[in-house]
mmCIF file of C-alpha atoms in Angstrom:
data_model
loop_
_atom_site.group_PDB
_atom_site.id
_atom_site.type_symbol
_atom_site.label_atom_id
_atom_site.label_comp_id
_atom_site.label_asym_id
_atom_site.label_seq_id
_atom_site.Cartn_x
_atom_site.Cartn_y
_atom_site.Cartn_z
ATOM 1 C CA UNK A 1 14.705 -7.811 -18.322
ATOM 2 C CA UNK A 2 11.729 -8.866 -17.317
ATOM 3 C CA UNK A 3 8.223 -7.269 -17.515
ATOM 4 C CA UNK A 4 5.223 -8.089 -14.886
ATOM 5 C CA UNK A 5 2.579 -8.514 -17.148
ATOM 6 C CA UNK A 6 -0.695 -7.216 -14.927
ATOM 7 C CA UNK A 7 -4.290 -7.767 -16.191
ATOM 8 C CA UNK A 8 -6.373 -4.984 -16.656
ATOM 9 C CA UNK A 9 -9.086 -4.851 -13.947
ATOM 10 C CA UNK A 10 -5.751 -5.559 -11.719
ATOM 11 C CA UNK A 11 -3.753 -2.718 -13.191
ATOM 12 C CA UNK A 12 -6.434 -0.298 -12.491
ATOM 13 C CA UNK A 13 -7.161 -1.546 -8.680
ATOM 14 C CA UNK A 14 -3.222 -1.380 -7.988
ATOM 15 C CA UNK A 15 -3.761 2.284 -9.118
ATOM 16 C CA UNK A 16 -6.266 2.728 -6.580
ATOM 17 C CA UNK A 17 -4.218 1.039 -3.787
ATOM 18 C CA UNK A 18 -1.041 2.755 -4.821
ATOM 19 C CA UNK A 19 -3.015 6.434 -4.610
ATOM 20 C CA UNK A 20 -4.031 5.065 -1.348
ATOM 21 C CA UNK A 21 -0.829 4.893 -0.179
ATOM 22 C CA UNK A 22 0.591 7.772 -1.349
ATOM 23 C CA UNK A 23 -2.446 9.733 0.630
ATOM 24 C CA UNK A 24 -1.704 7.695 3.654
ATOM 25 C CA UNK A 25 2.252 9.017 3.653
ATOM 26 C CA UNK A 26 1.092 13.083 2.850
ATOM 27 C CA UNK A 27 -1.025 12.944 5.839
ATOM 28 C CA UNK A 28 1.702 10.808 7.931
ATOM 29 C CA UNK A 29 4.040 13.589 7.118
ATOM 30 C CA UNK A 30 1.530 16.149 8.173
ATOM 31 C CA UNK A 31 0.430 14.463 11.883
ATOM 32 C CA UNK A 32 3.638 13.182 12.973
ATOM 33 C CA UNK A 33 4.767 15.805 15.246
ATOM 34 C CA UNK A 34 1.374 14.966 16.875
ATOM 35 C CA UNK A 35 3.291 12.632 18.993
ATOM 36 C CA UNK A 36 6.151 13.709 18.869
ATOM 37 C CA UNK A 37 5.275 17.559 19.745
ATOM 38 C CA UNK A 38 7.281 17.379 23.409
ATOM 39 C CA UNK A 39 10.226 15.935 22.363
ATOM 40 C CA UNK A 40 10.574 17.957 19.543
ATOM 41 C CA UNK A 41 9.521 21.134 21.289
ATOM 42 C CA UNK A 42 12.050 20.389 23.974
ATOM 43 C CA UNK A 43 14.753 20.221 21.932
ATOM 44 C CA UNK A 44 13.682 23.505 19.619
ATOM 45 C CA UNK A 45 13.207 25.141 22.732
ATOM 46 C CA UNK A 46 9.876 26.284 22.182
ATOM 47 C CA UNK A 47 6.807 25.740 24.439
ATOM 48 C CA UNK A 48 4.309 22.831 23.632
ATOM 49 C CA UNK A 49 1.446 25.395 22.320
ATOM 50 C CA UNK A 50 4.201 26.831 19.850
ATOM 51 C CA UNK A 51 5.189 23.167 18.748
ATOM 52 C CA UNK A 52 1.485 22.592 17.802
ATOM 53 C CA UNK A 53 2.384 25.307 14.608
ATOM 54 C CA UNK A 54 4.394 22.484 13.442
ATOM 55 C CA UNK A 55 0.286 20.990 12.384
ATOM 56 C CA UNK A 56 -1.443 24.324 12.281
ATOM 57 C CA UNK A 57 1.716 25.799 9.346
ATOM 58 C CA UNK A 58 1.052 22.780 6.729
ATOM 59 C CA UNK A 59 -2.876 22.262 7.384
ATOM 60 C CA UNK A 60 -3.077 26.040 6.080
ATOM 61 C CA UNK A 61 -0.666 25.749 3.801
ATOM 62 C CA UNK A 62 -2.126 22.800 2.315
ATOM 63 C CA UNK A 63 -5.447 24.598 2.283
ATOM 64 C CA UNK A 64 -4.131 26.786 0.067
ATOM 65 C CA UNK A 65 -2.180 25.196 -2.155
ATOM 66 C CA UNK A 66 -4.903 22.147 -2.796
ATOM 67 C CA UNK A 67 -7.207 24.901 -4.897
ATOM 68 C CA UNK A 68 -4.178 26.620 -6.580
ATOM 69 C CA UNK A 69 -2.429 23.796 -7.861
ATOM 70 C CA UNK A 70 -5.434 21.858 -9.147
ATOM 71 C CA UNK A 71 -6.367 25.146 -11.216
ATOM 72 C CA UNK A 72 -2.343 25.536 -12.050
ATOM 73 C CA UNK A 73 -1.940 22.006 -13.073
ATOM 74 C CA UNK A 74 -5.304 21.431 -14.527
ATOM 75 C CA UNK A 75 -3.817 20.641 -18.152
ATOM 76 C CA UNK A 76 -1.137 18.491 -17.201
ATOM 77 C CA UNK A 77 -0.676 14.743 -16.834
ATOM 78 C CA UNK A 78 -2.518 13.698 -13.992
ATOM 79 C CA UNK A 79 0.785 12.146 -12.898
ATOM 80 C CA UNK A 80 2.979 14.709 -13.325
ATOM 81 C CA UNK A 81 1.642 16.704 -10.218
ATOM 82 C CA UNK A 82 0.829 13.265 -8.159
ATOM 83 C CA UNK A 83 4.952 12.531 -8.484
ATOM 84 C CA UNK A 84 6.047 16.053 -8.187
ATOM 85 C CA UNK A 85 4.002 16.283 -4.825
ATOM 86 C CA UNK A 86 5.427 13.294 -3.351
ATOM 87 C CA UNK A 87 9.173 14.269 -4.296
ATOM 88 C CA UNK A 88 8.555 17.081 -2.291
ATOM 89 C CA UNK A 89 7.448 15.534 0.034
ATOM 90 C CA UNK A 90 10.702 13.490 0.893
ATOM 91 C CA UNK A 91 12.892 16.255 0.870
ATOM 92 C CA UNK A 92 10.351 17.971 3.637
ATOM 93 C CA UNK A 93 10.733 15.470 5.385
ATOM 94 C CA UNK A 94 14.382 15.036 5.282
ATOM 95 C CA UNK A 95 14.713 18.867 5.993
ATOM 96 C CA UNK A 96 12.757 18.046 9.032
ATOM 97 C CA UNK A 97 14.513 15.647 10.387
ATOM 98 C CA UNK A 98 18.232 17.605 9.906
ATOM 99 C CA UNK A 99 16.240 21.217 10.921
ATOM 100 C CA UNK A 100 18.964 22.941 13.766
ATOM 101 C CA UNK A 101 16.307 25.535 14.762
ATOM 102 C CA UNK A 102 12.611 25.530 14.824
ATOM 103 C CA UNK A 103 12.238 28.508 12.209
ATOM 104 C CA UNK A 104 13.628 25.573 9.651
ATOM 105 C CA UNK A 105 11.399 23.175 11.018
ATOM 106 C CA UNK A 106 8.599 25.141 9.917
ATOM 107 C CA UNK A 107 10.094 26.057 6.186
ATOM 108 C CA UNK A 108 10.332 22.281 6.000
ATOM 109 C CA UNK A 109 6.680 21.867 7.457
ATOM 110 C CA UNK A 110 5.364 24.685 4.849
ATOM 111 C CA UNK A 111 6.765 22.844 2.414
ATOM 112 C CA UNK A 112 4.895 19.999 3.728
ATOM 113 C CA UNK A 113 1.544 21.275 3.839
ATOM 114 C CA UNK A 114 2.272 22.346 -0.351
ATOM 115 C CA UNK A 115 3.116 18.375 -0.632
ATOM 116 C CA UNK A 116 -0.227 17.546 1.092
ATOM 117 C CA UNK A 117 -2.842 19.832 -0.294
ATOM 118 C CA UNK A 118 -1.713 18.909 -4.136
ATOM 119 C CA UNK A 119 -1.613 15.328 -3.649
ATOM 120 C CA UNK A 120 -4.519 14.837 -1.761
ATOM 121 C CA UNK A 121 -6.816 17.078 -4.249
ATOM 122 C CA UNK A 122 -5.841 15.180 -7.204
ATOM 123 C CA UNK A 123 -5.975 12.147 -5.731
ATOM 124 C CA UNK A 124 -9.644 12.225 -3.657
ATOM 125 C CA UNK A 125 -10.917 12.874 -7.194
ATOM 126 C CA UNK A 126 -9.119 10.283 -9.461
ATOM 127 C CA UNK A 127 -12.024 7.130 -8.424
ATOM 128 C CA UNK A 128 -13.995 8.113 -11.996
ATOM 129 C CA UNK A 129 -10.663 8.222 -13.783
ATOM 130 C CA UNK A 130 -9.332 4.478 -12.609
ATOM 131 C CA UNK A 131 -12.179 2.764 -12.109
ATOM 132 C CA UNK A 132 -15.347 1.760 -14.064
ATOM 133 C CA UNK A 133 -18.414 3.977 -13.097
ATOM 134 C CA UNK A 134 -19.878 1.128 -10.546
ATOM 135 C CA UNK A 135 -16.785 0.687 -8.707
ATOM 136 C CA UNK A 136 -16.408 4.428 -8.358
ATOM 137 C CA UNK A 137 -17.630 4.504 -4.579
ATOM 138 C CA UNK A 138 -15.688 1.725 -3.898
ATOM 139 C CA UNK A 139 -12.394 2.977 -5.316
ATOM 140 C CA UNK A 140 -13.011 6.442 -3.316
ATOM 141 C CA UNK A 141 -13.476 4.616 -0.272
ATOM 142 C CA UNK A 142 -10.032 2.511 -0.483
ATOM 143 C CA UNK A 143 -8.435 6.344 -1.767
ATOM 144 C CA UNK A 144 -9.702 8.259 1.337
ATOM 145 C CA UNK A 145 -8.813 5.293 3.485
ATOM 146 C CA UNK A 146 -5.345 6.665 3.039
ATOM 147 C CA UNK A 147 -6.430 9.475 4.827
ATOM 148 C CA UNK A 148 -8.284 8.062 7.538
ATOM 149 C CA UNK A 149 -5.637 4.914 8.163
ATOM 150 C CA UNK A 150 -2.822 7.742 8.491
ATOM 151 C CA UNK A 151 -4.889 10.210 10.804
ATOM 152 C CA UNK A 152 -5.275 7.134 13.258
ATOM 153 C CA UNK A 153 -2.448 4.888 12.727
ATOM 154 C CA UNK A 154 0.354 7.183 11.885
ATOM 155 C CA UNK A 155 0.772 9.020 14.897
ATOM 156 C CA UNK A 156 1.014 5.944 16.843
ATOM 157 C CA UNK A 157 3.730 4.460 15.028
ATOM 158 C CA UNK A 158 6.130 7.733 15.303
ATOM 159 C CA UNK A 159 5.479 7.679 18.483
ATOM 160 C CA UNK A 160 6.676 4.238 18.902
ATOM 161 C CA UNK A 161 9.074 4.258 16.392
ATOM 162 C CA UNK A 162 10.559 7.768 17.980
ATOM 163 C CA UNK A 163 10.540 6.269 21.778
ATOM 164 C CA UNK A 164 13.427 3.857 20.844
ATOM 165 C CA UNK A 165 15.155 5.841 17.537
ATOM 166 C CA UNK A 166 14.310 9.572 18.412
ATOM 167 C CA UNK A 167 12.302 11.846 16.467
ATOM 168 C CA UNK A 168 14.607 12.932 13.820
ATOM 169 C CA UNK A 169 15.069 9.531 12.627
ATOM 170 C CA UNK A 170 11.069 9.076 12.457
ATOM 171 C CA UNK A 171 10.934 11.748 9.716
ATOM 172 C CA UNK A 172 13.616 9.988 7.674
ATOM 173 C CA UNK A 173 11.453 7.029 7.751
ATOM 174 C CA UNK A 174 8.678 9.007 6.445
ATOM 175 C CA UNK A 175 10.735 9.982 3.681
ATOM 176 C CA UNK A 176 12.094 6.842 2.960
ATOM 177 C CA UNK A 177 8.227 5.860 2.738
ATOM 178 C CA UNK A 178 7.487 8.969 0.460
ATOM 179 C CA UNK A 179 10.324 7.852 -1.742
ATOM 180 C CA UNK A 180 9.161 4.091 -2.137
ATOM 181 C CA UNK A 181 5.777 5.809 -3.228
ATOM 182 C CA UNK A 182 7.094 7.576 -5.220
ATOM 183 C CA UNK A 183 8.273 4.431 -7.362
ATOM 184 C CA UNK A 184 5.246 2.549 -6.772
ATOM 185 C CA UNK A 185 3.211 5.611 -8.287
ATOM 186 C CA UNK A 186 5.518 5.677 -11.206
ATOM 187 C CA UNK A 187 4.658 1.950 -11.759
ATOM 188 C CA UNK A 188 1.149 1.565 -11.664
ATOM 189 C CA UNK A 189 -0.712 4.716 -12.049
ATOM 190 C CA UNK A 190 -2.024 5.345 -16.384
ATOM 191 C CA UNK A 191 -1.616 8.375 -18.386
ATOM 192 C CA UNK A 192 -3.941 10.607 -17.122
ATOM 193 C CA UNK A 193 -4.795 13.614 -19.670
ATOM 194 C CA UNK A 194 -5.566 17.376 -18.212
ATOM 195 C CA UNK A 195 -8.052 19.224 -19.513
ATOM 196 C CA UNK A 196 -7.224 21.562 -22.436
ATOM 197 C CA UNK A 197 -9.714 23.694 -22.150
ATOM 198 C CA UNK A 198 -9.301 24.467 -18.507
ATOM 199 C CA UNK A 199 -12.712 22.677 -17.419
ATOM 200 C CA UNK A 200 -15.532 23.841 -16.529
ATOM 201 C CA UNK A 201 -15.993 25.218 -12.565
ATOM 202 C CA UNK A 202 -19.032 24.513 -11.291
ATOM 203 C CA UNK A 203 -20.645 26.336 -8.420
ATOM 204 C CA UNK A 204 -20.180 25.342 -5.155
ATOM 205 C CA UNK A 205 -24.243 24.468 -4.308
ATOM 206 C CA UNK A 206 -25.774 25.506 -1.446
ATOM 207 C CA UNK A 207 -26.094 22.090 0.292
ATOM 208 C CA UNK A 208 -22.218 21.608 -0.762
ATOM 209 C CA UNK A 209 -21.709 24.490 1.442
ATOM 210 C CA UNK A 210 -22.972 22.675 4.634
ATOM 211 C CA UNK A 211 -20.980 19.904 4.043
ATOM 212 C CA UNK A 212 -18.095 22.175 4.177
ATOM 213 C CA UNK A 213 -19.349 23.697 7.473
ATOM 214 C CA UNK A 214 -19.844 20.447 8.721
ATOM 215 C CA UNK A 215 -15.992 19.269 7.633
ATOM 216 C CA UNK A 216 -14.813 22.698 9.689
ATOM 217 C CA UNK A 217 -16.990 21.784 13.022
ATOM 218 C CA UNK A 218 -16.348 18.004 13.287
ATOM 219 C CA UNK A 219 -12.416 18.218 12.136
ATOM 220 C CA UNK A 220 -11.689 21.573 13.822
ATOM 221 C CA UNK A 221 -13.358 19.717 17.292
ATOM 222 C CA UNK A 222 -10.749 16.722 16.694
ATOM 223 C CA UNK A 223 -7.901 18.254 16.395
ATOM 224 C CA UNK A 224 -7.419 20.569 19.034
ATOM 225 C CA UNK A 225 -7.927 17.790 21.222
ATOM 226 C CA UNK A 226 -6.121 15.406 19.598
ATOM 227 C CA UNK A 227 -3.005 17.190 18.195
ATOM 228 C CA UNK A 228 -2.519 18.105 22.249
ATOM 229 C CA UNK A 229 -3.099 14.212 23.152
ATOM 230 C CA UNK A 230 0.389 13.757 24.752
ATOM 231 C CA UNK A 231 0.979 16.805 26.662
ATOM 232 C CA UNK A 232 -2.280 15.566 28.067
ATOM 233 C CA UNK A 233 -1.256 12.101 28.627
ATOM 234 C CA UNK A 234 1.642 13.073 30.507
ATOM 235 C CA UNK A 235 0.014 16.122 32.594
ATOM 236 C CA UNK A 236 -3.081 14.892 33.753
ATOM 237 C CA UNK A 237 -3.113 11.144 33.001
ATOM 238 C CA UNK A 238 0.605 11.126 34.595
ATOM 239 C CA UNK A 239 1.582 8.319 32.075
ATOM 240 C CA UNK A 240 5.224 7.795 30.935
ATOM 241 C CA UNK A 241 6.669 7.573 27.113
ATOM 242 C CA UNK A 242 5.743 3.612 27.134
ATOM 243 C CA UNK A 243 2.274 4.440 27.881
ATOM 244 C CA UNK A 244 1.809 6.983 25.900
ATOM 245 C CA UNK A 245 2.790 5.006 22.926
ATOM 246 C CA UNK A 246 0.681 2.235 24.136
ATOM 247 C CA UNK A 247 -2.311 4.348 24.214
ATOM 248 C CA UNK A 248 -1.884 6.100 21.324
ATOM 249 C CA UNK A 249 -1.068 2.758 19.378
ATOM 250 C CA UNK A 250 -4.537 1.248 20.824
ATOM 251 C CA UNK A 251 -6.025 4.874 19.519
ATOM 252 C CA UNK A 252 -4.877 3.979 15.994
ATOM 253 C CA UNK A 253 -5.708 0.515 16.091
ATOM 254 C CA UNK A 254 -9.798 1.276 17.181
ATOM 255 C CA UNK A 255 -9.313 3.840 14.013
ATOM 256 C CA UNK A 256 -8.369 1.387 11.585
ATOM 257 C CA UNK A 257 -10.971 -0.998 12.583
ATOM 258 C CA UNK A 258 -13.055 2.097 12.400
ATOM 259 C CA UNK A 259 -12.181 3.054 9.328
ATOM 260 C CA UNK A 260 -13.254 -0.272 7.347
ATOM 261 C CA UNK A 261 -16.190 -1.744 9.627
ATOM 262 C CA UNK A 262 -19.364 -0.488 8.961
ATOM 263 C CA UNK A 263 -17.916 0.642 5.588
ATOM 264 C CA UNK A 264 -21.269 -0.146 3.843
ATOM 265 C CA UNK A 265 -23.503 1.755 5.904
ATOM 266 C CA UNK A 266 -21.039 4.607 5.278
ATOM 267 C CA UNK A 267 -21.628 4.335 1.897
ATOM 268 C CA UNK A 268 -24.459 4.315 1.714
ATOM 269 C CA UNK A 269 -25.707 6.734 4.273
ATOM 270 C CA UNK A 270 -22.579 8.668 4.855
ATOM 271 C CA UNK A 271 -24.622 11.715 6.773
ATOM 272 C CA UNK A 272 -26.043 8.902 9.623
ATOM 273 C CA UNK A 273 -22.643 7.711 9.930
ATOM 274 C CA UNK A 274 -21.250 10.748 10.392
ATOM 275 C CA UNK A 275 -23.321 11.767 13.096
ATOM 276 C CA UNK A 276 -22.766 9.219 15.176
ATOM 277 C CA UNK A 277 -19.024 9.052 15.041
ATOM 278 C CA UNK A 278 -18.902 12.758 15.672
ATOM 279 C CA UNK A 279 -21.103 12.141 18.571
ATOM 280 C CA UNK A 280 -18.709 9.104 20.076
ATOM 281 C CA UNK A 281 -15.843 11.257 19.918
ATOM 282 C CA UNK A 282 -17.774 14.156 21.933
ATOM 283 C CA UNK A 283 -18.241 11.458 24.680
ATOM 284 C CA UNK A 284 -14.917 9.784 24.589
ATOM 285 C CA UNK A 285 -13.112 13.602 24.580
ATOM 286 C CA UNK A 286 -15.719 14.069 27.805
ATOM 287 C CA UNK A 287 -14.587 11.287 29.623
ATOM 288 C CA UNK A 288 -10.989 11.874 29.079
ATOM 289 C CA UNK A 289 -11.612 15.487 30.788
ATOM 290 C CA UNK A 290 -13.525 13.969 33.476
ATOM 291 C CA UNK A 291 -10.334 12.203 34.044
ATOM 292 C CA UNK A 292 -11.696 8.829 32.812
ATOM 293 C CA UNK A 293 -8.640 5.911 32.891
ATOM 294 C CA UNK A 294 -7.615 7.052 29.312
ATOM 295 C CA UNK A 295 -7.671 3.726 27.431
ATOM 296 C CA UNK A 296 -10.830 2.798 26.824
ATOM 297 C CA UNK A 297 -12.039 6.781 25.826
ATOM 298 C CA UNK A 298 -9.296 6.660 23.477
ATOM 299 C CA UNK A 299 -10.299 3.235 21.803
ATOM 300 C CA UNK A 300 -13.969 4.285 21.352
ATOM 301 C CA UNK A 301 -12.654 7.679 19.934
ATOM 302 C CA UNK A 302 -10.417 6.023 17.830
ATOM 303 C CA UNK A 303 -12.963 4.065 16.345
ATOM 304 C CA UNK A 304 -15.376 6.640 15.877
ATOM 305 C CA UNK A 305 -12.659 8.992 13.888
ATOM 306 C CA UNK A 306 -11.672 6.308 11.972
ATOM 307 C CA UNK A 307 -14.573 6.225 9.108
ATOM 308 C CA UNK A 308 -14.947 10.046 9.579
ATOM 309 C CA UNK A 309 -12.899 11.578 6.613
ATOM 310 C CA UNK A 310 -14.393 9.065 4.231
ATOM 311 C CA UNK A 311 -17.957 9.445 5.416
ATOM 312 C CA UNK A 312 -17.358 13.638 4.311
ATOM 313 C CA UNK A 313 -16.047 12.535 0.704
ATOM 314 C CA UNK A 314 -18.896 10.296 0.368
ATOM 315 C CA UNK A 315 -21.313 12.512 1.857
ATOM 316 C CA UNK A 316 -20.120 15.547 -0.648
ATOM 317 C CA UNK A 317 -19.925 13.189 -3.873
ATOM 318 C CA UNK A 318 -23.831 11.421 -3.351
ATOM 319 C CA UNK A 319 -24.778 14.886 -3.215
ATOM 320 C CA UNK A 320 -23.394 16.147 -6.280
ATOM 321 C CA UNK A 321 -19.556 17.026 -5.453
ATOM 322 C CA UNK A 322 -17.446 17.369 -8.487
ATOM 323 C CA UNK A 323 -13.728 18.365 -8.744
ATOM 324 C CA UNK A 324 -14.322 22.223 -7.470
ATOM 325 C CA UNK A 325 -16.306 20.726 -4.485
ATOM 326 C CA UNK A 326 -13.700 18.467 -3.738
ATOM 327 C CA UNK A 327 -10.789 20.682 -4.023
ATOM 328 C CA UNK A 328 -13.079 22.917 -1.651
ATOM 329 C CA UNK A 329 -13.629 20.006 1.166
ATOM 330 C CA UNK A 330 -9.569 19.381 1.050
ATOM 331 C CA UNK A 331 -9.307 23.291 1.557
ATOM 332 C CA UNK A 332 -11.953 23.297 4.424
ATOM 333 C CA UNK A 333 -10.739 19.959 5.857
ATOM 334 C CA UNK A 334 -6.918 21.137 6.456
ATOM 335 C CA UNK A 335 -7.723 24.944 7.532
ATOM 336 C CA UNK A 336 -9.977 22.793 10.147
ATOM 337 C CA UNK A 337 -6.186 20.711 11.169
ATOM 338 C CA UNK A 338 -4.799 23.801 11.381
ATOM 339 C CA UNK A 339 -7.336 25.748 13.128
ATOM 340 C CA UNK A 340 -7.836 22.895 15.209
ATOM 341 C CA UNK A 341 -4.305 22.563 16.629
ATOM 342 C CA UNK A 342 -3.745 26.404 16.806
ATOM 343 C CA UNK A 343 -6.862 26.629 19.194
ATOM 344 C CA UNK A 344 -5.993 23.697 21.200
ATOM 345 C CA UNK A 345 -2.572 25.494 21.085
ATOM 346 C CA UNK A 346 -4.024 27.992 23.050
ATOM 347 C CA UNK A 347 -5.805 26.622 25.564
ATOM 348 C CA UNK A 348 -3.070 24.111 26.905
ATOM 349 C CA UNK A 349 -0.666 27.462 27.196
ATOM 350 C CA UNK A 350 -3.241 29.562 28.775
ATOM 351 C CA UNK A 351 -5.637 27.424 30.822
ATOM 352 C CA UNK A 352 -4.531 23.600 31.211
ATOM 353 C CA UNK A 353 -4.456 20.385 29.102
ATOM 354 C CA UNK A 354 -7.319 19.347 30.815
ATOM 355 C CA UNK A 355 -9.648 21.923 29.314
ATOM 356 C CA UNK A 356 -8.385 21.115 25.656
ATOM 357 C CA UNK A 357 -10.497 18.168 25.984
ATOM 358 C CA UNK A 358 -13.571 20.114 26.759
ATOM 359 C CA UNK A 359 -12.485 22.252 23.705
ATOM 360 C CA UNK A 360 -12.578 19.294 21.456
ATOM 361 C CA UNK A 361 -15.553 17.254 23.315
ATOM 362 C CA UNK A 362 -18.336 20.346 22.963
ATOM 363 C CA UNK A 363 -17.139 20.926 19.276
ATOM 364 C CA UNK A 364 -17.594 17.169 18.396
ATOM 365 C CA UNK A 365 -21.036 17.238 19.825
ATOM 366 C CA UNK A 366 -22.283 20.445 18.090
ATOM 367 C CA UNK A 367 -20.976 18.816 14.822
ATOM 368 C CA UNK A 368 -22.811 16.188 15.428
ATOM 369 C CA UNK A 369 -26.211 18.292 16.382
ATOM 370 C CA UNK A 370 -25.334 20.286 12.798
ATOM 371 C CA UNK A 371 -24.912 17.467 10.793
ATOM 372 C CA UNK A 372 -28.095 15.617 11.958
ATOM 373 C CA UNK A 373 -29.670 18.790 10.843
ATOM 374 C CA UNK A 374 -27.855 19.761 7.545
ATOM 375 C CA UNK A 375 -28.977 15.807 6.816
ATOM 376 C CA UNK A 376 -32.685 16.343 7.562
ATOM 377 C CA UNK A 377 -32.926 19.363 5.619
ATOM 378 C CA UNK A 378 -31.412 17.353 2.360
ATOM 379 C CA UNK A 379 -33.827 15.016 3.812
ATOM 380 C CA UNK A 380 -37.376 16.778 3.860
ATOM 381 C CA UNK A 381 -36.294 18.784 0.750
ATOM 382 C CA UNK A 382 -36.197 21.910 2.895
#
């Protein structure tokens, strides 16, 4: 047989990029029913605020689990919780896409949301572990573009994907995707030892602790707008399935190119970039509620989300963020999906679609009004 010899600076980057994709499919799995939530609750027979617990169920659950497991595991292999995670993950998904009622459709999301929260806080904390200490922003930046890439890219493709095939057959892609990471993980990522003695915990820091009320404002704002995008689409925009894949498609095109332009900048002032992009989104969720033709608000609020995730993880790291800190802003980060989408939830079954936006636009711009202040106090030294 024959063995792919792989130089060492390679081996270690094809880590990186392989983590990167295995974050990319735990947060696919977690925002597909985004656009998929009508046909999906039409079929379940449950109302489209209801169907939104299929994001709000794994965004707590992952909350939960992301602290839990990382203490659980903490003396294992590295890999040996990366690959259990993302075996789970397929057979959520594949109990998704065979789930008769909706009360299996949310075991199989719970299940989920365990999948999510211990890959992803494992893996935003490997960078020092793969990577030489000057390439550790770098690395972190291709590992949480996982995140952001899925958040923005994801959803579109189910949607399209689901238009022509049906939903049920989009989450048996996703596992086939889980599965094929799976194998690449296998491959590429090193023996990764735990820590024997348990580790030591540092305190979550006072200025840590903004950053984590920041996460909750500026995520918890996006996602009860966004996880109630097509219900909106098709209510007040009147648009049909084609267009609503279109637009969502253009909305995770802007993200990617959000994501990766401007990545310097984020880098190195992750707190100005984040205040910006949270501001964007307030205006693009604003015009959408003032009933602005859709496309071009969803483009600019694409782009703006797109850098968003990996602007926090920066933000938290230059300012001292370890491994409690970061198992902390994966915790804060999916209660905000899941608060998000149950509040959004809400509104669209007890005042309109309409006023979701208006939700999500005045919670982006008081994130950004917080975060412009949480970076002035680091700032002035206050």
């Amino acid at each position: 047989m024959t063995t792919l010899t792989v130089a060492p600076a390679q081996a270690r980057w094809l880590a990186v990029t392989s983590v990167a994709v295995g974050t990319f499919a735990v947060v696919t799995s977690e925002m597909v029913p985004v656009g998929l939530l009508t046909s999906i609750a039409a079929d379940l027979q449950v109302s489209d605020g209801t169907a939104g617990l299929m994001v709000s169920v794994p965004g707590l659950v992952a909350a939960i689990s992301a602290p839990v497991l990382a203490i659980a595991t903490r003396r294992l292999d590295r890999r040996i919780p990366l690959l259990a995670m993302m075996g789970l993950l397929v057979l959520a998904n594949v109990l998704s896409s065979v789930a008769p009622t909706y009360p299996v459709m949310l075991a199989a999301r719970l299940l989920t949301g365990v999948a999510i929260g211990g890959f992803w806080a494992f893996a935003s904390g490997l960078a020092p572990r793969l990577v030489p200490q000057g390439a550790v922003g770098r690395a972190t930046s291709v590992i949480m573009s996982g995140v952001s890439v899925a958040l923005v890219l994801g959803v579109p493709a189910s949607t399209f994907l689901a238009s022509s095939l049906g939903w049920r057959a989009v989450f048996l892609i996703v596992a086939a995707l889980a599965l094929v990471v799976f194998a690449v993980l296998f491959r590429a990522l090193p023996a990764m030892a735990g820590d024997a003695a348990g580790g030591a915990r540092e305190p979550l820091t006072g200025r840590i602790k903004l950053l984590l009320a920041v996460t909750v404002l500026v995520i918890t704002g996006h996602f009860s707008a966004y996880t109630y995008l097509a219900p909106f689409l098709e209510q007040v925009s009147q648009a049909g399935p084609a267009l609503i894949g279109t637009a969502l498609l253009l909305f995770g095109g802007a993200g990617v190119i959000g994501t990766f332009v401007g990545s310097g900048i984020t880098a190195r002032h992750p707190g100005a970039a984040l205040v910006v992009r949270a501001l964007l989104i307030g205006l693009a969720a604003t015009a959408l509620a003032l009933s602005v033709t859709p496309l071009v608000p969803l483009a600019i609020w694409g782009l703006a989300y797109g850098g968003v995730g990996v602007a926090l993880q920066l933000w938290i790291m230059q300012w001292g963020g370890r491994e409690l800190a970061t198992a902390a802003f994966v915790s804060a980060f999916n209660v905000s999906v899941s608060l998000g989408s149950f509040l959004g939830g809400r509104v669209v079954d007890g005042v309109s679609a309409s006023a979701v936006m208006w939700v999500g636009a005045g919670l982006a711009l008081v994130s950004a009004a917080f975060a412009g202040i949480v970076g002035r106090r680091r700032t002035t030294g206050s």
